[in-house]
Short mmCIF file of C-alpha atoms in Angstrom, two decimals:
data_model
loop_
_atom_site.label_atom_id
_atom_site.label_comp_id
_atom_site.label_asym_id
_atom_site.label_seq_id
_atom_site.Cartn_x
_atom_site.Cartn_y
_atom_site.Cartn_z
CA MET A 1 240.97 191.35 175.79
CA LYS A 2 243.86 188.89 176.07
CA GLY A 3 242.48 187.65 179.39
CA GLN A 4 239.09 187.03 177.83
CA LEU A 5 240.75 185.11 174.99
CA TRP A 6 242.62 182.84 177.39
CA LEU A 7 239.43 182.30 179.39
CA SER A 8 237.62 181.24 176.20
CA VAL A 9 240.42 178.80 175.35
CA ILE A 10 240.30 177.28 178.84
CA VAL A 11 236.52 176.88 178.69
CA LEU A 12 236.83 175.25 175.25
CA LEU A 13 239.49 172.81 176.45
CA VAL A 14 237.45 171.87 179.51
CA SER A 15 234.37 171.34 177.34
CA VAL A 16 236.28 169.12 174.94
CA GLY A 17 237.74 167.18 177.85
CA LEU A 18 234.31 166.57 179.33
CA ALA A 19 232.85 165.57 175.98
CA SER A 20 235.59 163.01 175.37
CA ALA A 21 235.80 161.69 178.92
CA ASP A 22 235.50 157.93 179.27
CA PRO A 23 232.23 156.69 180.78
CA THR A 24 232.32 155.67 184.41
CA VAL A 25 232.34 151.92 184.96
CA ALA A 26 232.49 149.54 187.93
CA GLN A 27 232.21 145.84 188.61
CA VAL A 28 229.04 145.19 190.58
CA THR A 29 226.99 142.22 191.71
CA HIS A 30 223.72 141.35 190.04
CA ARG A 31 222.02 142.05 193.35
CA GLN A 32 223.44 145.58 193.48
CA PHE A 33 222.54 146.15 189.84
CA GLN A 34 218.92 145.01 190.23
CA ALA A 35 218.17 146.97 193.43
CA VAL A 36 214.73 148.64 193.56
CA ASN A 37 212.85 151.20 195.62
CA ALA A 38 209.39 150.94 197.19
CA THR A 39 207.64 151.57 193.86
CA GLY A 40 209.70 148.92 192.07
CA GLU A 41 211.87 151.37 190.13
CA LEU A 42 215.50 150.42 189.56
CA THR A 43 217.89 152.48 191.68
CA TYR A 44 221.39 151.69 190.39
CA ALA A 45 223.01 154.91 189.14
CA ALA A 46 226.54 154.81 190.54
CA THR A 47 228.18 154.46 187.12
CA GLN A 48 227.30 154.77 183.44
CA MET A 49 228.52 151.26 182.63
CA VAL A 50 228.75 148.06 184.64
CA VAL A 51 230.78 144.86 184.69
CA LEU A 52 228.87 141.73 185.72
CA GLU A 53 229.92 138.09 186.00
CA GLY A 54 227.79 134.97 186.14
CA ILE A 55 226.59 131.74 184.57
CA VAL A 56 224.79 131.74 181.20
CA LEU A 57 221.24 130.34 181.54
CA ASN A 58 219.94 130.11 177.96
CA GLN A 59 220.74 130.17 174.27
CA PRO A 60 219.76 133.62 172.91
CA ALA A 61 217.98 132.21 169.84
CA ASP A 62 215.73 130.04 172.04
CA MET A 63 214.38 133.20 173.65
CA LEU A 64 214.04 135.78 170.85
CA ASP A 65 214.30 135.63 167.06
CA PRO A 66 217.67 136.98 165.81
CA THR A 67 216.77 136.73 162.10
CA PRO A 68 217.44 140.17 160.54
CA ASN A 69 214.89 142.01 158.42
CA ASP A 70 215.72 145.63 157.71
CA SER A 71 212.63 146.11 155.52
CA ILE A 72 210.34 146.43 158.56
CA THR A 73 209.12 149.97 159.20
CA ALA A 74 206.33 149.44 161.74
CA MET A 75 206.77 151.62 164.82
CA TYR A 76 208.20 149.78 167.85
CA ASN A 77 209.02 146.68 165.77
CA LEU A 78 212.74 146.05 166.33
CA ALA A 79 212.90 143.15 163.84
CA ALA A 80 215.75 140.88 164.97
CA GLN A 81 216.25 140.62 168.73
CA TRP A 82 218.83 138.79 170.81
CA GLN A 83 218.72 138.13 174.55
CA PHE A 84 220.05 135.84 177.24
CA PHE A 85 220.09 135.75 181.04
CA PHE A 86 223.03 135.04 183.30
CA GLN A 87 222.85 134.71 187.06
CA GLY A 88 225.17 135.51 189.92
CA GLU A 89 226.96 132.92 192.01
CA GLY A 90 227.22 132.35 195.75
CA ASP A 91 225.71 135.21 197.74
CA ASP A 92 224.97 137.17 194.57
CA HIS A 93 221.35 136.02 194.49
CA ALA A 94 220.07 137.75 191.35
CA GLY A 95 220.38 137.65 187.58
CA THR A 96 220.44 139.97 184.58
CA ALA A 97 219.31 139.97 180.95
CA VAL A 98 221.57 141.09 178.10
CA PHE A 99 219.58 142.49 175.17
CA MET A 100 220.16 143.79 171.66
CA GLY A 101 217.75 144.78 168.88
CA GLN A 102 218.19 145.48 165.17
CA LEU A 103 215.91 148.37 164.19
CA TYR A 104 216.15 150.87 167.02
CA ASN A 105 215.18 153.46 164.39
CA ASN A 106 211.60 152.14 164.53
CA LEU A 107 211.40 153.68 167.99
CA PRO A 108 210.03 157.23 167.71
CA TRP A 109 212.86 158.81 169.72
CA VAL A 110 215.70 157.25 167.67
CA SER A 111 217.10 158.86 164.51
CA PRO A 112 216.27 157.27 161.11
CA ASN A 113 219.82 155.93 160.76
CA GLY A 114 219.87 154.52 164.28
CA GLY A 115 219.30 150.88 163.34
CA TYR A 116 221.35 148.09 161.81
CA SER A 117 221.15 146.92 158.22
CA ASN A 118 220.99 143.15 157.78
CA GLU A 119 224.71 143.07 157.02
CA GLN A 120 225.56 145.20 160.04
CA TRP A 121 223.40 143.03 162.29
CA ILE A 122 225.12 139.85 161.11
CA ALA A 123 228.48 141.50 161.80
CA GLU A 124 227.32 142.38 165.33
CA MET A 125 226.17 138.81 165.93
CA SER A 126 229.57 137.57 164.77
CA ARG A 127 231.30 139.99 167.13
CA LEU A 128 229.26 138.85 170.13
CA ASN A 129 229.46 135.16 169.28
CA ALA A 130 233.24 135.36 168.94
CA ALA A 131 233.39 134.67 172.67
CA GLN A 132 231.86 131.24 171.87
CA PHE A 133 229.98 131.16 175.15
CA ALA A 134 227.29 128.56 175.84
CA VAL A 135 224.75 127.60 178.48
CA GLY A 136 226.57 126.78 181.72
CA ASP A 137 229.65 128.90 180.98
CA ARG A 138 230.97 131.58 183.32
CA ILE A 139 231.19 134.93 181.53
CA ARG A 140 231.91 138.61 182.12
CA VAL A 141 229.70 141.27 180.50
CA THR A 142 230.64 144.95 180.26
CA GLY A 143 228.22 147.54 178.95
CA TYR A 144 225.70 150.32 179.28
CA PHE A 145 222.24 149.61 180.67
CA LEU A 146 218.60 150.67 180.81
CA SER A 147 215.72 149.67 183.03
CA TYR A 148 212.79 148.01 181.27
CA LYS A 149 209.51 147.04 182.88
CA GLY A 150 210.92 146.00 186.23
CA LYS A 151 214.46 144.84 185.49
CA CYS A 152 217.75 146.44 184.55
CA ASN A 153 219.17 145.12 181.26
CA VAL A 154 222.67 145.41 179.87
CA ASN A 155 222.18 146.79 176.36
CA GLU A 156 223.20 149.47 173.87
CA GLN A 157 220.71 152.05 175.14
CA HIS A 158 219.09 151.91 171.66
CA ASN A 159 222.29 153.35 170.20
CA ASN A 160 224.04 151.65 167.27
CA ASN A 161 227.22 153.68 167.66
CA PRO A 162 230.17 151.32 168.29
CA ASP A 163 231.02 153.22 171.47
CA HIS A 164 227.83 151.74 172.96
CA ASP A 165 228.70 148.12 172.18
CA PHE A 166 228.63 145.76 175.14
CA THR A 167 231.25 143.03 175.33
CA ILE A 168 231.16 139.41 176.48
CA GLU A 169 234.22 137.57 177.77
CA LEU A 170 234.37 133.83 178.35
CA LEU A 171 235.93 133.28 181.78
CA GLU A 172 235.47 129.53 182.16
CA ARG A 173 233.83 127.02 179.88
CA GLY A 174 231.58 124.23 181.13
CA VAL A 175 231.18 125.32 184.74
CA GLY A 176 227.65 123.94 184.59
CA LEU A 177 224.20 125.35 185.19
CA PRO A 178 223.17 126.07 188.77
CA LYS A 179 220.65 123.63 190.20
CA PRO A 180 217.20 125.25 189.86
CA GLU A 181 215.86 126.56 193.16
CA THR A 182 212.56 124.96 194.12
CA VAL A 183 209.96 127.69 194.66
CA SER A 184 206.28 127.32 195.49
CA LEU A 185 203.65 129.56 193.95
CA SER A 186 202.74 130.61 197.49
CA GLU A 187 206.21 132.20 197.74
CA LEU A 188 205.51 134.30 194.66
CA LYS A 189 201.79 135.05 195.24
CA ASP A 190 199.67 135.83 198.32
CA ASP A 191 196.29 134.26 199.17
CA GLN A 192 194.54 136.77 196.88
CA ASP A 193 196.82 135.70 194.01
CA ARG A 194 198.71 138.99 194.09
CA PHE A 195 202.47 139.04 193.55
CA VAL A 196 204.63 139.23 196.65
CA PHE A 197 206.88 142.29 196.36
CA ASP A 198 209.81 143.04 198.66
CA THR A 199 211.91 146.19 198.31
CA GLU A 200 214.84 144.44 200.03
CA ARG A 201 214.60 141.61 197.47
CA LEU A 202 214.75 138.92 200.16
CA VAL A 203 211.45 137.19 199.34
CA GLY A 204 208.93 137.01 196.51
CA GLY A 205 209.45 137.70 192.83
CA GLU A 206 212.30 140.15 193.34
CA TYR A 207 214.32 137.54 195.22
CA TYR A 208 214.14 135.00 192.39
CA GLN A 209 214.08 137.38 189.40
CA GLY A 210 216.61 136.53 186.71
CA ARG A 211 217.37 133.11 188.18
CA LEU A 212 216.70 129.49 187.28
CA ILE A 213 213.84 128.11 189.39
CA LYS A 214 211.59 125.05 189.59
CA ILE A 215 207.89 125.03 190.48
CA GLU A 216 206.41 121.64 191.33
CA ASP A 217 202.96 120.07 190.94
CA VAL A 218 201.07 122.59 188.84
CA ASN A 219 198.38 122.28 186.19
CA VAL A 220 197.99 124.30 183.03
CA VAL A 221 194.78 126.33 182.78
CA ASP A 222 194.49 126.24 178.97
CA PRO A 223 196.75 123.89 176.98
CA ASN A 224 195.50 125.49 173.76
CA ALA A 225 197.75 128.47 174.50
CA TRP A 226 200.75 126.22 173.76
CA GLY A 227 203.03 127.30 170.92
CA PRO A 228 206.20 129.27 170.11
CA ASN A 229 206.20 132.63 171.93
CA GLY A 230 202.89 131.70 173.58
CA THR A 231 201.93 132.18 177.22
CA LEU A 232 200.49 129.43 179.39
CA THR A 233 199.00 129.94 182.84
CA VAL A 234 199.85 127.38 185.51
CA THR A 235 198.11 126.98 188.85
CA ASP A 236 198.37 125.08 192.12
CA GLY A 237 194.64 125.50 192.64
CA VAL A 238 194.97 128.80 194.51
CA HIS A 239 197.75 130.79 192.85
CA THR A 240 198.50 131.32 189.16
CA LEU A 241 201.63 132.25 187.22
CA PRO A 242 202.20 133.08 183.54
CA VAL A 243 204.68 130.82 181.75
CA LYS A 244 206.24 132.50 178.73
CA LEU A 245 207.21 129.95 176.08
CA GLY A 246 210.31 130.50 174.00
CA ARG A 247 211.03 129.50 170.44
CA GLY A 248 213.21 126.44 170.96
CA ASN A 249 212.65 123.66 168.44
CA GLY A 250 210.75 121.54 171.00
CA ILE A 251 207.95 124.09 171.34
CA TYR A 252 205.67 123.70 168.34
CA PRO A 253 201.93 123.17 167.76
CA GLY A 254 200.92 119.69 168.87
CA ALA A 255 203.98 119.14 171.07
CA PHE A 256 202.12 119.57 174.38
CA ASN A 257 202.17 116.11 175.97
CA LEU A 258 202.53 116.89 179.67
CA SER A 259 200.74 114.71 182.21
CA GLN A 260 199.11 116.86 184.86
CA PRO A 261 200.16 117.88 187.42
CA PHE A 262 203.71 118.51 186.24
CA ASP A 263 206.81 120.46 187.25
CA VAL A 264 208.13 123.46 185.35
CA ILE A 265 211.68 124.83 185.24
CA GLY A 266 212.62 128.19 183.75
CA ILE A 267 214.01 131.67 184.28
CA LEU A 268 211.91 133.99 186.44
CA ASP A 269 211.45 137.21 184.52
CA GLN A 270 209.63 140.48 185.12
CA GLU A 271 208.17 142.48 182.25
CA SER A 272 205.33 144.79 183.24
CA THR A 273 204.46 148.44 183.66
CA ASP A 274 203.35 147.35 187.14
CA LEU A 275 206.82 147.44 188.64
CA ARG A 276 205.68 145.60 191.76
CA GLY A 277 204.30 142.67 189.76
CA GLY A 278 204.28 141.22 186.27
CA TYR A 279 206.57 138.28 187.01
CA ARG A 280 206.56 135.30 184.67
CA LEU A 281 208.49 132.09 184.19
CA TRP A 282 210.31 131.89 180.87
CA VAL A 283 210.66 128.35 179.47
CA VAL A 284 212.77 128.66 176.35
CA ASN A 285 212.56 125.08 175.08
CA TYR A 286 210.99 121.69 175.81
CA ASP A 287 212.48 118.22 175.33
CA GLY A 288 209.17 116.33 175.15
CA ASN A 289 209.71 114.24 178.31
CA GLY A 290 206.02 114.51 179.34
CA LYS A 291 206.60 115.19 183.05
CA VAL A 292 208.63 118.40 183.38
CA LEU A 293 208.11 121.50 181.26
CA ALA A 294 211.71 122.55 180.74
CA SER A 295 214.55 122.62 178.26
CA TYR A 296 216.80 119.58 178.30
CA GLU A 297 219.68 121.56 179.83
CA HIS A 298 217.52 122.94 182.64
CA ARG A 299 216.02 119.53 183.39
CA MET A 300 219.47 117.92 183.55
CA ALA A 301 220.67 120.69 185.87
CA ASP A 302 217.82 119.81 188.22
CA GLN A 303 218.80 116.14 188.23
CA ALA A 304 222.48 116.80 188.87
CA ALA A 305 223.70 115.95 192.35
CA PRO A 306 225.04 118.82 194.49
CA PRO A 307 228.86 119.04 194.43
CA ALA A 308 229.16 117.52 197.92
CA GLU A 309 227.21 114.45 196.79
CA GLN A 310 229.04 113.89 193.52
CA LYS A 311 231.46 111.00 193.54
CA GLU A 312 235.10 111.75 193.01
CA ALA A 313 236.72 110.28 189.95
CA PRO A 314 238.97 107.31 190.77
CA GLN A 315 242.64 108.19 190.94
CA GLN A 316 244.80 106.76 188.20
#
């Protein structure tokens, strides 16, 4: 009897220890984090949390609307949403999105109290913005993650418990945006206008996903699709690519003034149930220049000289 009692105590202590164990975490590259298999499914499962470093590519509010509204009850409507991309440096040729939503409880698998009230959401925004990071800064993000339609996002796993908060640390301010990589539509699509998919992520959409790229000399199929959160289709005459428009203050009805053909600069994204396709270029803002569809920051990054070509400041 006494032996059985001690055995029960040991089992209880082990169970409590397992329940309270810290989640596993490791610093990984974006490329490791975004690895896929032959069907396009994400394969990273080495830890429960990850630590990633990189350069911030966009202002969150230019991509999704962070305005809270806890009166919404429609299923799958998360109300306020907040997202930005940051990309790896050097040989870490990949990038990752960081996402947060307000009303997770409008998802059918989340409990009714699983969302944020307006006040709680504002507090969360204040917590995240305390790092005071901006486009072109080098940051470190630590958090849980989920795969979503072809990419692996750092997020809260639809869980508003504080133990699922992700954190953002400012490592270095003003590092500068990477120069957009020039990519042709023929690198993203084949002759039948199908997306190029590579499990090794060395070519095609997977190679450029989550990164700042530039596509030159394209025409828009239907300019009437222009507007906040709209989707344009651009073409080189053979291949096509969706261009997802953000909600920056330069994208509004009547603001389309691009002379065709034009260049476009944005973040290559993937969001599709077809995990071997569904790539799109996300342009979060437009500065009205008439020649390049891009935010001002992204257009200036394209015009910046490579470090080796920049002139040194005169010595005092």
